[in-house]
C-alpha positions as semicolon CSV with decimal commas, in nm:
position;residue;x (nm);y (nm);z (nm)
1;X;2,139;-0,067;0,175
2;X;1,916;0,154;-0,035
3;X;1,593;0,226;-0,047
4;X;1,469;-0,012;-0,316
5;X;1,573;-0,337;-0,080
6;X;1,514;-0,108;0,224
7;X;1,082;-0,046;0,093
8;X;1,088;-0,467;-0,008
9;X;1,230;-0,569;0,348
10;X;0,933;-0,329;0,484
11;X;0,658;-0,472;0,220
12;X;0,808;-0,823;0,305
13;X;0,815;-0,780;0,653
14;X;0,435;-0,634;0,678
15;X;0,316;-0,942;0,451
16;X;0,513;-1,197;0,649
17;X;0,369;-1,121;1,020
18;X;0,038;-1,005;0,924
19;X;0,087;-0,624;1,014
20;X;-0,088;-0,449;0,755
21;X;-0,119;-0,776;0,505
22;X;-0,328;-0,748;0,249
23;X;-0,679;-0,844;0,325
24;X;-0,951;-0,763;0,087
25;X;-1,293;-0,848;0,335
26;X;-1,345;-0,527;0,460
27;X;-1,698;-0,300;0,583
28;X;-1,693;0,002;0,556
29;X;-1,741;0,080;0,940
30;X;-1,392;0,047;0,985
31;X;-1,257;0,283;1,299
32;X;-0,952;0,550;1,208
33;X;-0,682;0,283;1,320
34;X;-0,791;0,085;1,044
35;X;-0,774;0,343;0,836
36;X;-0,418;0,421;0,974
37;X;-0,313;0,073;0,887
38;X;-0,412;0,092;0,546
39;X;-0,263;0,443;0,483
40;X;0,092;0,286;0,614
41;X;0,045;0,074;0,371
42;X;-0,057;0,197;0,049
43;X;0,247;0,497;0,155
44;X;0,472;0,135;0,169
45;X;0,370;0,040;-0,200
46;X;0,370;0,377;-0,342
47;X;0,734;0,416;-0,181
48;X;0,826;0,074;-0,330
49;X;0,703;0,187;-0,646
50;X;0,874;0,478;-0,685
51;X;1,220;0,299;-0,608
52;X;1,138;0,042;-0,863
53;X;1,075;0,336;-1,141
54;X;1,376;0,520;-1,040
55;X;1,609;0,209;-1,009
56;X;1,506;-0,001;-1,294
57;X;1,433;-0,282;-1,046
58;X;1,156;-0,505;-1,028
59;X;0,888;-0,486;-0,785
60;X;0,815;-0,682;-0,451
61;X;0,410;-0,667;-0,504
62;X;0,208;-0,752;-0,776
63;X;-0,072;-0,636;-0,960
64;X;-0,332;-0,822;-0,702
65;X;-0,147;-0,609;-0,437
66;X;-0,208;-0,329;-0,677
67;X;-0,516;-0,382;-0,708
68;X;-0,585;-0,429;-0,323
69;X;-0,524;-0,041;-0,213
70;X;-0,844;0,076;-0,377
71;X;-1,009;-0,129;-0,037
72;X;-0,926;0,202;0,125
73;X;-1,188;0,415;-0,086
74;X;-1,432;0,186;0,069
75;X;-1,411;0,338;0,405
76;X;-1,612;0,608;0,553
77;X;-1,291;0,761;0,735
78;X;-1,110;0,803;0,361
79;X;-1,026;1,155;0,272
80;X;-0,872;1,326;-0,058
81;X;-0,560;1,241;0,057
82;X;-0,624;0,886;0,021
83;X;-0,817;0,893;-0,287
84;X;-0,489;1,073;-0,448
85;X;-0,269;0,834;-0,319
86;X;-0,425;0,544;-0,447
87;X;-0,476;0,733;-0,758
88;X;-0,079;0,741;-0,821
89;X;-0,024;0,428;-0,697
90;X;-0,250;0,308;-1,034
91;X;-0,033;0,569;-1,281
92;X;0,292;0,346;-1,187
C-alpha cells in the first residue's frame, strides 16, 4: 500500500464517520480540541496533496474541501503554524 491510497483511506475514513468532516459553521470561540481537530485535518489534505503531486494521481478532495481549511484562520487559538499550512495547502 503506499501512501497516496494510504492519505485517501484516511481522508475517506475521516469524511465517512464524521471525525474531522468538513463542516464550514464555525465561531470563532472554538476551544484548542477544536483546533486540534482541524489541524489533523488540514495535515491529512496537505499529506494527500503532496502524494497526488509526487505520484501523478488524482486527488480524493476537491476544491470545496480546498477551500474549507481556511475555516481554521477563523479561530482565536490559530497560530503561524496554521496560517502556513493552509497557505501551502492553496500553492498545490
Amino acid at each position: 500500500m503506499d501512501s497516496w491510497l494510504l492519505s485517501g483511506f484516511a481522508i475517506q475514513h475521516c469524511i465517512a464517520s464524521g471525525l474531522l468532516g468538513p463542516t464550514t459553521g464555525l465561531d470563532s470561540s472554538l476551544n484548542n480540541h477544536g483546533l486540534d481537530r482541524f489541524c489533523v485535518w488540514n495535515h491529512l489534505r496537505l499529506t494527500h496533496l503532496h502524494y497526488c503531486v509526487g505520484t501523478r494521481r488524482k486527488a480524493s478532495i476537491d476544491r470545496d474541501d480546498i477551500e474549507r481549511c481556511r475555516v481554521i484562520l477563523r479561530l482565536d487559538y490559530a497560530t503561524n503554524f496554521e496560517s502556513r499550512m493552509v497557505t501551502e495547502i492553496f500553492l498545490y
